[in-house]
Amino acid sequence: MTESGVCSNMAATCNAQYYCPAQDQTIVDCQPCSEGVSYGSGCYCKDHVQSYNCSECRDQKCVKCIPETYLEAGECEDCPHGCETCTDGSTCTKCIQGYVFHPDSKSCAFPCTSSSDCLDITGGFCDQKSKTCKHCAEECLDCTSETTCNVCGYNYVMTTLGTCTPECKGLQTGFYCLDGQPHPCSDDSTSECNCGRSAGCATCSSDGKSCQVCLLHIQKDSAGNCTQCEHGFAMNEGLCWAEISEDPGTCSFEETTCAKGHYCPEFASVPVACLPCTEDMGLGHGCFCEVGVSLGDCWSCAGTQCAKCLSGTFLVEGACADCAEGCKKCEREGKCDECWEDYKLDPETQQCVFKCRSNLDCFDRDEGFCDMESEKCLACVGTCEACTSLDFCNACSAVFVTTTNGTCEPSCSNLHNGQFCDNGESKMCFQDLTSECKCGSAKNCASCEPSGNTCSTCLPHTAKDSSGACTECEPGYHIVGTMCWPQQQDISVSGTCSYTELECKTGYYCPVEYGDVVACLPCSEGIDFSDGCFCEDSVQTFSCLSCFAGQCSKCMQESFLIDGQCHYCSNGCLTCTDEDTCVACLENYVMDEVSGQCTFPCTAHNQCHEILDGFCDPVSQSCQPCAENCNFCSNFESCSNCRIGFVTTTAGECTEECFRIKDGYYCNNGVPSLCNGIITSQCKCADAMNCGSCTEDFKDCAECLPHMLKDRNGKCKLCAEGYQKQQYMCWADGTQAGEQGNKLSGIQITAIILSVVAIVIVIGSTITLIQKYKRRITRVAKVETYYN
């Protein structure tokens, strides 16, 4: 073998800093990576280990990728279609020749004027808005828009709506396929009914061998077969579709001549070109299903009637009607299947309920207050017209008095200046009154001037304006009804946050776990573990409880403070002074007085899987972690399920995963190897599991992995006698995860031996010390005898 190694397109043994240039089965020498690696190949950063699409390696790692790919975590990933260079899977920085760069979306697209321009480029269609090529849906081979397919892919069936539905295997006579399930044929069948050898049927004749009714827009010929299209329609893939005019037409305030299947993007004083109807053209627009007639909120036609409606509307007798408020998708009035973003579906009523985030959301809709737990606006009760909870009223109805305690009390009919109303009785105003004092027509008075017509002092949290009237609120309060009440969180002060964007201000934290944008809350109001106070604007300090001078000053439980940052205590520790010194343990954990660590006592491995992906050590009866890269184990040396990116071998080891392994090969320490009877991990046979070798078509197992048997369906799922299934493979009883036996690993045995040796040393040292002490006592006794 040469210094570089040799290879073919079937197998490669290139050495580090070389790549395989082979195009066929001919064995050739590997070439230096510096001479130009092509797409689909890749430089070998280690001997016999290829890094796909890598063009340069350093220190056994990929540091540079070929054009049209980018580097992520040491591997080369594909850029988006049309990109020559990119920073990640969605952000292009330069397009390949012939493509157009879109700065807003940072994407590359091929320019077009018609869908024929896109066939060789993307296998898609020409989007008339952007004049660029776009891909068809995944299951569609040829289309005119993202939602209108002309030819469906393998295992899919074309429908009369222009969509692809999964094929039904073994479809019986008199049934058609809908969403992959057989349905009895009817006049409204959306795909071809199985009527023997007859095509184009919606329903079958009584003998099931010919068509009774044809599919939409198909007519019977003179022989009675459904082979002809109605006028204005053309046959494609066995179905009839409206003929699209080459001239889309124009529209303006004065005249509209949009062709069938087109809509008017805007009505203006000057004519604008009509565009093909699409699902994203927006509510308020309507497709022209015949020249001069636009069907509101319709985006797909069936003849002169609407076949599909825009989101927020549903189909009724060939036209579109509005769904209920907040409903994005419905099939009939009053029953919603999916809601718009600011609403959520009530499963019992199938109605969309407005989803509030603060009381202000409900005040704006005049719907009471926001119950934060259910995110629903709840009505105020009884005589209350505006409230912040069921128990606190901000404004009562006309014949009642709103108190400073947020309750409604009966009003007083003959109230004089200097008096206030206390539960229907008039009383003189004093310092702790519960409702406003009457001072002429002035509002929010706590006491009156001597004249009795103006306020001397204001109600709590209310301040005087420049004219001396009590009409202004203190900071943090606002007027609801006529009085000042605590203000809803001011997001200009607190900031906002969501699961993906954290924009909290200093001294606030994000209370949301996922989903909507909400106002940040003061750090003093209960931060959950793993969140943290923002000690700087938009900069979160994880597990921080409070801040001082831009740094964390106090950490939450299960963490400790170092240089203004919080670090996690060791596993099971409630409070600690550093990572190695635990002061108190979490519930169910026990303090080890020697190590100062918290351990979880156990009797079975499954208890440890839930705690730290570990196993139960039978000697210490405490949970210990599995080896690196292992998810499930019963000792430190044998793994039954490895982490993502690694392969579980038949020896219970975790080895490097292979990239894009072919059928008929298995992964041998990161290198794809031909399945030849002696394998260390499962052989890839399509989607079959636990194969030792493949069938001739590579779709199923010919043989199973050692100690595994086939079930009655021919799948390798059973274990041989004396073996048990752990995760996906079979292991000898008493050797794998979940076993509660007392088998000790090599490391555990070594630890026991070392412990015994240590004990022997300690005993020996103790005996030596005792002997020395006795000799010293004897010497002292002799000295005392001598001097006495």
XYZ file of C-alpha atoms in Angstrom, residues 2-707:
706
model
C 1.303 3.495 -0.822
C 1.983 6.190 1.753
C -1.281 7.908 0.762
C -3.407 4.776 0.818
C -5.652 3.370 -1.943
C -9.388 3.515 -2.654
C -12.301 2.876 -5.000
C -15.926 4.031 -4.896
C -16.724 0.863 -2.920
C -14.049 1.050 -0.213
C -11.344 3.452 0.890
C -8.271 3.233 3.109
C -6.855 6.723 2.614
C -4.449 8.080 5.191
C -4.709 11.450 6.958
C -4.418 14.563 4.722
C -5.497 12.590 1.609
C -8.838 12.083 -0.189
C -10.298 9.492 -2.575
C -10.666 10.671 -6.222
C -12.152 7.340 -7.450
C -15.196 7.537 -9.746
C -15.801 3.795 -10.121
C -14.649 0.430 -8.730
C -11.119 0.856 -10.099
C -8.585 1.000 -7.240
C -6.500 4.194 -7.354
C -4.050 6.003 -5.098
C -5.472 8.568 -2.671
C -4.549 12.161 -3.484
C -3.449 15.094 -1.259
C -6.387 17.148 -0.006
C -4.677 20.298 -1.260
C -5.266 19.170 -4.874
C -9.007 19.863 -4.708
C -11.715 17.841 -2.988
C -15.046 17.661 -4.856
C -18.585 17.608 -3.403
C -19.509 14.181 -2.035
C -15.914 13.287 -1.310
C -13.873 14.602 1.609
C -10.449 14.892 3.156
C -9.355 12.181 5.619
C -8.515 13.982 8.899
C -7.485 10.653 10.469
C -6.155 7.499 8.854
C -9.085 5.651 7.219
C -11.638 8.144 8.641
C -13.181 10.446 6.040
C -14.654 13.865 6.834
C -17.308 14.330 4.146
C -17.010 17.531 2.057
C -14.004 18.651 4.101
C -11.246 20.379 2.095
C -8.661 20.968 4.833
C -7.767 19.207 8.104
C -5.679 20.275 11.073
C -4.917 18.342 14.279
C -7.137 15.455 13.056
C -10.150 17.789 12.723
C -11.802 19.467 9.746
C -11.111 23.226 9.659
C -12.390 24.141 6.177
C -15.236 22.871 3.977
C -15.652 22.837 0.190
C -17.976 25.418 -1.491
C -21.732 24.946 -0.919
C -21.083 23.556 2.585
C -20.260 25.069 5.994
C -18.408 23.918 9.106
C -20.364 23.053 12.250
C -18.983 21.137 15.238
C -16.109 19.805 13.130
C -18.346 18.507 10.315
C -19.354 19.949 6.933
C -23.079 20.495 6.447
C -24.910 21.463 3.241
C -25.665 25.140 2.602
C -29.197 26.069 1.487
C -29.902 25.448 -2.206
C -28.102 27.895 -4.505
C -25.541 29.069 -1.918
C -21.838 29.003 -2.681
C -20.932 30.133 0.834
C -23.049 30.306 3.995
C -22.688 30.723 7.757
C -25.313 28.123 8.717
C -28.173 26.053 7.300
C -30.368 29.094 6.634
C -28.025 32.061 5.997
C -26.312 32.508 2.618
C -23.433 34.961 2.108
C -22.747 34.317 -1.600
C -24.716 32.615 -4.383
C -23.463 30.202 -7.032
C -23.341 31.565 -10.578
C -26.766 32.254 -12.096
C -28.587 32.649 -8.771
C -29.916 35.882 -7.251
C -29.154 36.926 -3.662
C -32.070 38.160 -1.499
C -30.630 40.369 1.304
C -33.823 40.294 3.415
C -33.988 36.501 3.696
C -30.241 35.965 3.072
C -31.126 33.266 0.537
C -30.316 32.454 -3.102
C -32.934 31.807 -5.774
C -32.882 31.146 -9.519
C -34.601 33.899 -11.569
C -37.469 32.810 -13.808
C -40.341 33.990 -15.982
C -42.224 30.679 -16.179
C -42.190 27.310 -14.399
C -40.347 25.735 -17.343
C -37.279 27.732 -16.264
C -37.299 25.891 -12.933
C -37.572 22.254 -14.019
C -33.818 21.678 -14.365
C -32.892 23.843 -11.381
C -35.187 22.881 -8.507
C -37.838 20.635 -10.008
C -40.228 23.305 -8.818
C -42.246 26.228 -10.103
C -41.826 29.927 -10.838
C -43.242 32.161 -8.113
C -44.743 35.108 -9.978
C -44.389 37.489 -7.028
C -40.641 37.127 -6.573
C -39.908 35.898 -10.137
C -37.722 33.153 -8.638
C -37.867 29.356 -8.608
C -39.293 27.594 -5.550
C -39.510 23.913 -4.612
C -42.667 21.821 -4.821
C -43.946 20.101 -1.691
C -41.831 17.095 -0.673
C -44.332 14.515 -1.939
C -44.849 16.323 -5.292
C -42.663 15.827 -8.394
C -44.122 18.637 -10.533
C -46.268 21.594 -9.457
C -47.556 25.025 -10.403
C -47.442 26.378 -6.827
C -46.474 25.236 -3.325
C -49.983 23.866 -2.835
C -51.017 22.766 -6.346
C -49.348 19.586 -7.599
C -49.390 18.193 -11.145
C -47.538 14.909 -10.590
C -47.281 13.098 -7.250
C -44.299 11.060 -6.104
C -44.004 7.322 -5.488
C -46.545 5.929 -2.978
C -48.784 9.011 -3.338
C -52.098 9.522 -5.163
C -53.238 12.706 -6.945
C -56.514 14.247 -5.727
C -58.990 16.471 -7.570
C -57.888 19.313 -5.233
C -54.366 19.294 -6.659
C -52.787 17.669 -3.580
C -51.029 14.356 -2.968
C -52.442 11.859 -0.484
C -50.591 8.726 0.747
C -51.423 5.660 -1.352
C -53.698 2.980 0.136
C -52.295 -0.521 -0.308
C -54.724 -3.228 -1.418
C -57.638 -0.841 -2.072
C -60.911 -2.762 -2.406
C -63.507 -2.248 -5.151
C -65.838 0.655 -4.355
C -63.303 2.539 -2.220
C -61.064 5.558 -2.838
C -57.997 6.817 -0.974
C -58.076 9.835 1.384
C -55.191 10.707 3.718
C -53.797 7.201 3.316
C -57.053 5.537 4.448
C -59.731 3.785 2.296
C -63.163 5.491 2.190
C -66.402 4.342 0.478
C -66.754 5.997 -2.921
C -69.306 8.787 -3.421
C -70.114 11.468 -5.972
C -67.679 13.718 -4.047
C -64.719 11.297 -4.135
C -61.482 13.333 -4.260
C -59.328 10.582 -5.794
C -59.985 7.756 -8.215
C -62.475 5.110 -7.054
C -61.349 1.495 -7.568
C -63.749 0.148 -10.215
C -61.717 -2.692 -11.678
C -59.767 -1.496 -14.699
C -61.896 1.600 -15.288
C -60.181 4.970 -14.802
C -61.545 8.381 -13.788
C -64.360 6.981 -11.605
C -65.979 8.733 -8.649
C -68.385 5.789 -8.055
C -68.724 2.300 -9.558
C -71.482 0.525 -11.399
C -73.361 -2.211 -9.545
C -70.931 -4.909 -10.749
C -67.921 -2.811 -9.665
C -66.245 -3.069 -13.086
C -67.063 0.319 -14.661
C -67.806 3.924 -13.687
C -71.225 5.028 -12.534
C -70.162 8.685 -11.967
C -66.942 10.329 -13.209
C -64.538 12.387 -11.113
C -64.813 16.191 -11.077
C -64.684 17.780 -14.592
C -64.387 14.357 -16.324
C -67.055 13.231 -18.824
C -67.905 9.868 -20.336
C -66.997 9.150 -23.954
C -69.257 7.370 -26.436
C -68.253 4.001 -24.972
C -69.279 5.107 -21.477
C -65.736 5.445 -20.137
C -64.579 8.472 -18.082
C -61.887 9.677 -20.489
C -62.929 13.180 -21.623
C -62.677 16.590 -19.946
C -65.363 19.261 -19.720
C -64.979 22.336 -21.952
C -62.154 24.587 -20.672
C -60.358 21.722 -18.952
C -57.423 19.557 -20.002
C -56.341 16.036 -18.952
C -53.184 15.598 -16.850
C -52.228 12.476 -14.874
C -55.732 11.055 -15.331
C -57.527 14.145 -13.950
C -58.993 17.226 -15.612
C -57.678 20.694 -14.769
C -58.764 24.187 -15.787
C -56.802 25.471 -18.762
C -54.675 28.409 -17.605
C -54.500 31.381 -19.925
C -51.035 32.530 -20.991
C -52.246 36.117 -20.462
C -52.884 36.667 -16.700
C -54.835 39.884 -17.364
C -54.749 43.194 -15.465
C -56.834 44.948 -12.837
C -57.520 48.540 -11.755
C -60.319 50.666 -10.238
C -61.927 51.025 -13.674
C -61.542 47.570 -15.238
C -60.508 44.039 -14.239
C -59.648 41.310 -16.765
C -57.936 38.714 -14.549
C -57.791 35.277 -16.187
C -59.069 32.123 -14.497
C -56.866 31.015 -11.620
C -55.546 34.547 -11.023
C -56.290 37.355 -8.550
C -55.811 41.095 -8.295
C -52.983 41.963 -5.858
C -54.205 45.581 -5.508
C -56.754 47.875 -7.105
C -55.087 51.123 -8.227
C -55.673 53.967 -10.650
C -53.273 52.349 -13.127
C -53.633 48.715 -14.287
C -51.447 46.108 -12.508
C -50.766 42.545 -13.616
C -52.915 39.807 -12.094
C -51.052 37.015 -10.256
C -51.658 33.255 -10.002
C -53.784 32.357 -6.974
C -51.846 30.909 -4.021
C -52.648 29.954 -0.441
C -50.617 32.876 0.941
C -52.223 35.677 -1.078
C -53.965 37.019 2.063
C -57.529 37.431 3.347
C -59.610 39.913 1.380
C -58.327 38.726 -1.991
C -60.275 36.328 -4.163
C -59.433 34.033 -7.052
C -61.150 34.535 -10.415
C -62.787 31.182 -11.162
C -64.188 32.667 -14.364
C -63.324 35.874 -16.203
C -64.821 38.893 -14.470
C -66.019 36.988 -11.366
C -63.864 36.994 -8.225
C -64.730 34.662 -5.338
C -63.774 36.359 -2.057
C -61.144 34.561 0.101
C -60.927 31.721 -2.440
C -57.463 30.601 -3.621
C -58.195 27.491 -5.713
C -61.000 26.886 -8.197
C -62.892 23.821 -9.399
C -64.570 24.974 -12.607
C -66.490 28.165 -11.874
C -66.714 27.408 -8.154
C -64.242 27.646 -5.305
C -62.459 24.446 -4.236
C -60.193 25.803 -1.449
C -60.553 28.785 0.874
C -57.934 30.933 2.600
C -57.136 30.454 6.301
C -59.867 31.901 8.502
C -62.632 30.873 6.080
C -64.330 27.616 5.057
C -66.037 26.254 1.953
C -69.842 26.364 1.651
C -71.494 25.445 -1.670
C -68.605 26.635 -3.817
C -67.973 29.875 -1.908
C -66.035 30.923 1.222
C -67.560 31.942 4.564
C -65.817 33.340 7.641
C -64.822 31.053 10.526
C -65.644 32.238 14.048
C -63.464 34.877 15.767
C -59.883 33.765 16.315
C -60.290 30.623 14.194
C -57.652 29.919 11.549
C -58.980 26.591 10.260
C -62.536 25.272 10.337
C -64.689 22.993 8.209
C -68.050 24.327 9.342
C -69.468 27.249 11.273
C -68.997 27.197 15.045
C -66.453 24.326 15.137
C -62.792 25.285 14.959
C -59.810 22.971 14.345
C -56.950 25.481 14.682
C -56.687 29.008 16.119
C -54.715 32.123 15.218
C -51.642 33.035 17.274
C -53.375 35.163 19.971
C -56.049 32.526 20.600
C -56.146 28.979 21.939
C -58.590 26.156 21.265
C -61.092 25.074 23.909
C -61.316 21.290 23.255
C -64.781 20.999 24.795
C -66.518 23.733 22.776
C -64.143 23.724 19.765
C -64.128 27.506 20.016
C -61.095 29.809 19.963
C -60.656 31.732 23.199
C -58.640 34.944 23.304
C -55.309 34.328 25.054
C -54.463 37.239 27.362
C -51.048 38.106 28.806
C -52.059 40.938 31.134
C -55.176 42.679 32.451
C -54.617 45.407 29.860
C -55.385 42.883 27.089
C -58.819 42.304 28.655
C -59.446 45.996 29.459
C -58.951 46.814 25.762
C -61.565 44.208 24.828
C -63.893 45.242 27.682
C -63.806 41.641 28.929
C -62.934 41.877 32.626
C -59.482 40.752 33.791
C -56.804 38.261 32.740
C -56.567 35.008 34.683
C -52.837 34.360 34.196
C -53.083 30.627 34.898
C -55.679 29.875 32.220
C -54.728 32.875 30.002
C -58.437 33.679 29.664
C -60.295 36.958 30.126
C -62.801 36.420 32.941
C -65.799 38.671 33.534
C -66.010 40.793 36.666
C -68.728 39.653 39.049
C -71.827 41.281 40.526
C -71.900 45.072 40.503
C -68.276 45.444 39.334
C -67.622 46.927 35.888
C -63.777 46.888 35.863
C -61.569 44.557 37.932
C -58.114 43.023 38.223
C -59.341 39.777 39.826
C -62.573 38.188 41.017
C -61.909 39.679 44.469
C -60.732 43.175 43.538
C -62.925 45.765 41.792
C -61.529 48.973 40.274
C -64.845 50.543 39.180
C -68.379 49.739 40.349
C -71.714 50.306 38.581
C -73.543 53.654 38.960
C -75.572 52.987 42.119
C -72.594 51.630 44.059
C -69.469 53.162 45.576
C -65.957 51.926 44.748
C -63.893 51.638 47.925
C -60.135 51.967 48.300
C -60.121 48.243 49.207
C -61.461 47.269 45.781
C -65.008 46.399 46.867
C -68.445 47.703 45.866
C -70.740 49.106 48.587
C -74.222 50.650 48.489
C -74.177 54.395 47.711
C -75.566 57.174 49.942
C -78.459 59.300 48.625
C -77.937 62.537 50.652
C -74.205 62.939 51.064
C -72.984 66.416 52.183
C -69.606 68.090 51.672
C -67.040 66.720 54.114
C -68.730 63.309 54.272
C -67.977 59.929 52.694
C -70.139 56.866 52.222
C -69.383 53.810 54.399
C -71.506 50.846 53.302
C -74.597 53.009 52.638
C -74.137 55.288 55.661
C -72.806 58.867 55.512
C -69.856 59.618 57.844
C -67.511 62.541 58.363
C -64.271 62.334 56.398
C -61.247 61.241 58.409
C -57.727 60.049 57.720
C -58.478 56.374 56.984
C -61.680 56.740 54.985
C -62.596 53.876 52.605
C -64.128 55.882 49.706
C -63.786 59.397 48.303
C -64.814 62.376 50.412
C -67.525 64.625 48.889
C -66.058 68.083 48.166
C -68.501 69.658 45.750
C -67.904 68.182 42.271
C -64.211 67.414 42.916
C -63.074 63.803 42.524
C -60.709 61.571 44.540
C -60.669 63.783 47.633
C -59.583 62.460 51.044
C -60.507 65.757 52.756
C -61.975 69.152 51.741
C -60.757 72.736 51.835
C -62.741 74.968 54.274
C -64.972 76.055 51.370
C -66.030 72.419 51.005
C -65.873 72.547 47.181
C -62.255 71.469 46.487
C -59.859 68.793 47.738
C -57.489 69.526 50.591
C -55.856 66.071 50.329
C -56.209 63.267 47.778
C -57.029 59.566 48.055
C -54.041 57.181 48.379
C -51.733 57.059 45.306
C -53.504 60.119 43.821
C -51.783 63.505 43.299
C -52.939 67.036 42.468
C -52.504 68.495 39.012
C -51.453 72.108 38.291
C -54.991 73.357 39.015
C -55.057 71.604 42.430
C -57.495 68.870 41.382
C -56.794 65.224 42.373
C -56.587 63.874 38.819
C -53.038 62.492 38.566
C -51.604 59.186 39.786
C -48.332 58.517 41.554
C -45.632 56.678 39.557
C -46.546 53.003 39.157
C -50.299 53.720 39.228
C -52.909 54.602 36.601
C -56.592 55.575 36.532
C -59.240 52.862 36.121
C -62.739 54.272 36.478
C -62.053 57.403 38.540
C -59.405 56.129 40.998
C -55.679 55.294 40.870
C -54.693 51.635 40.956
C -51.379 49.735 40.577
C -50.235 49.896 36.983
C -49.707 46.844 34.800
C -46.042 46.037 34.252
C -44.454 48.792 32.134
C -42.465 46.853 29.523
C -40.372 49.942 28.737
C -39.024 49.566 32.303
C -39.045 45.763 32.648
C -38.415 44.637 29.072
C -40.012 41.600 27.417
C -38.996 38.020 26.783
C -39.992 34.736 25.177
C -38.440 31.283 24.904
C -36.228 32.458 22.023
C -35.658 36.169 22.799
C -34.530 37.503 26.178
C -34.693 41.314 26.382
C -35.209 41.859 30.130
C -33.891 44.996 31.832
C -31.449 45.026 34.778
C -33.053 43.705 37.985
C -35.760 41.723 36.145
C -36.095 38.080 35.064
C -38.016 36.161 32.384
C -40.998 34.210 33.820
C -41.826 32.349 30.597
C -40.748 28.763 29.893
C -41.821 28.696 26.233
C -44.231 30.324 23.803
C -45.476 33.897 23.887
C -43.764 37.218 24.533
C -44.456 38.430 28.104
C -43.345 41.258 30.370
C -40.293 40.575 32.541
C -40.830 40.567 36.327
C -38.750 41.939 39.233
C -36.142 39.440 40.452
C -37.715 39.536 43.920
C -40.884 37.809 42.660
C -39.855 34.145 42.581
C -37.288 32.975 40.047
C -37.331 29.298 39.153
C -34.150 27.239 39.206
C -32.152 27.439 35.922
C -33.558 30.885 35.134
C -31.752 33.873 36.509
C -31.814 37.590 37.249
C -30.569 40.007 34.572
C -27.659 41.903 36.146
C -27.254 43.869 32.884
C -29.822 44.745 30.216
C -30.438 41.650 28.026
C -27.686 39.705 29.868
C -29.002 36.880 32.054
C -26.959 35.407 34.901
C -28.185 31.839 35.231
C -29.382 30.760 38.694
C -28.823 34.283 40.060
C -31.294 35.436 42.713
C -30.244 39.089 43.073
C -27.701 41.508 41.615
C -25.487 44.355 42.815
C -23.363 46.744 40.720
C -23.878 44.756 37.517
C -22.924 41.390 39.019
C -24.760 38.574 40.764
C -24.665 38.951 44.540
C -26.711 35.900 45.571
C -27.345 32.533 43.905
C -30.321 30.198 44.101
C -30.290 26.856 45.849
C -28.223 24.114 44.155
C -25.665 26.695 43.005
C -22.821 28.768 44.494
C -21.246 32.176 43.743
C -17.775 32.762 42.248
C -16.711 36.140 40.779
C -20.269 37.311 40.195
C -21.364 34.095 38.449
C -23.405 31.145 39.718
C -22.074 27.614 39.292
C -23.940 24.363 39.878
C -23.315 22.383 43.036
C -22.494 18.702 42.578
C -25.351 16.336 41.818
C -27.847 15.966 44.684
C -26.564 18.970 46.632
C -29.039 21.613 47.904
C -26.491 24.128 49.256
C -22.721 24.152 48.855
C -19.671 26.377 49.350
C -17.957 25.108 46.192
C -18.286 22.271 43.697
C -16.608 19.772 46.040
C -18.091 20.793 49.399
C -21.784 20.192 50.031
C -23.485 21.626 53.140
C -26.983 20.131 52.721
C -28.459 17.507 50.360
C -31.643 17.401 48.320
C -34.514 15.245 49.524
C -33.818 11.480 49.217
C -30.042 12.072 48.958
C -27.576 11.129 51.740
C -24.452 13.027 52.796
C -21.193 11.088 52.537
C -19.225 12.409 55.525
C -15.862 11.373 54.053
C -16.208 12.900 50.577
C -18.592 15.720 51.492
C -20.779 14.741 48.509
C -24.462 13.775 48.295
C -25.219 10.284 47.050
C -28.473 8.632 46.046
C -28.955 5.267 47.820
C -30.109 2.537 45.464
C -30.936 -1.148 45.189
C -31.578 -1.337 41.408
C -30.083 0.166 38.237
C -33.363 1.709 37.052
C -33.317 4.057 40.061
C -30.020 5.475 38.816
C -31.134 5.853 35.189
C -33.660 8.429 36.364
C -31.079 10.295 38.476
C -27.916 10.621 36.395
C -27.892 8.092 33.531
C -25.916 5.714 35.714
C -25.916 2.342 37.449
C -26.271 1.090 41.016
C -22.919 0.162 42.525
C -23.599 -3.001 44.598
C -20.643 -2.307 46.915
C -21.531 1.236 48.020
C -25.250 0.863 47.134
C -25.107 4.316 45.544
C -25.675 5.584 42.002
C -22.555 5.960 39.840
C -22.378 7.498 36.346
C -21.973 5.342 33.226
C -18.875 5.706 31.090
C -18.619 8.696 28.746
C -21.015 8.579 25.748
C -23.225 5.912 27.411
C -26.923 6.378 28.244
C -27.726 3.067 29.960
C -25.411 0.593 31.707
C -25.133 -1.843 34.610
C -21.448 -1.185 35.296
C -18.774 1.216 34.145
C -17.423 -1.068 31.414
C -20.514 -2.380 29.593
C -23.060 -0.124 27.835
C -26.467 -1.201 26.494
C -27.399 2.115 24.841
C -25.016 4.850 23.676
C -25.605 8.559 23.262
C -26.497 10.210 19.916
C -23.472 10.229 17.610
C -22.223 6.847 18.840
C -22.964 3.210 18.001
C -23.678 0.486 20.578
C -21.535 -2.544 19.736
C -22.268 -6.182 20.484
C -19.460 -6.010 23.082
C -21.253 -3.219 24.983
C -18.909 -0.446 23.829
C -19.681 3.007 22.367
C -17.834 3.692 19.122
C -17.957 6.601 16.697
C -21.062 6.713 14.455
C -20.646 6.387 10.675
C -21.886 9.148 8.377
C -24.285 8.169 5.543
C -23.746 4.436 5.853
C -25.095 2.336 2.947
C -27.371 -0.700 3.090
C -25.349 -3.880 3.509
C -22.722 -2.175 5.669
C -22.195 -1.873 9.420
C -20.295 0.707 11.436
C -16.904 -0.544 12.648
C -15.365 2.069 14.967
C -16.506 4.957 12.766
C -15.697 3.227 9.442
C -18.450 1.721 7.193
C -17.560 -1.957 6.623
C -19.222 -4.643 4.536
C -21.450 -7.043 6.478
C -19.534 -10.320 6.101
C -20.741 -12.516 8.936
C -18.416 -11.163 11.642
C -19.766 -7.755 12.666
C -19.527 -5.583 15.780
C -22.785 -3.587 15.348
C -26.055 -3.971 13.487
C -26.003 -4.250 9.687
C -27.963 -1.499 7.878
C -30.857 -3.069 5.951
C -33.192 -0.141 5.115
C -35.220 0.536 8.304
C -34.907 -2.963 9.814
C -33.364 -3.223 13.286
C -30.790 -5.631 14.780
C -29.763 -7.249 11.486
C -26.710 -9.486 11.221
C -27.033 -9.524 7.412
C -29.520 -8.292 4.779
C -31.867 -9.919 2.308
C -30.936 -9.645 -1.387
C -33.032 -6.469 -1.830
C -31.464 -4.933 1.326
C -34.930 -4.174 2.743
C -34.974 -6.597 5.689
C -32.848 -8.839 7.894
C -31.610 -12.165 6.501
C -29.983 -12.942 9.849
C -30.202 -11.295 13.265
C -27.460 -10.022 15.554
C -26.014 -12.660 17.927
C -28.471 -13.868 20.607
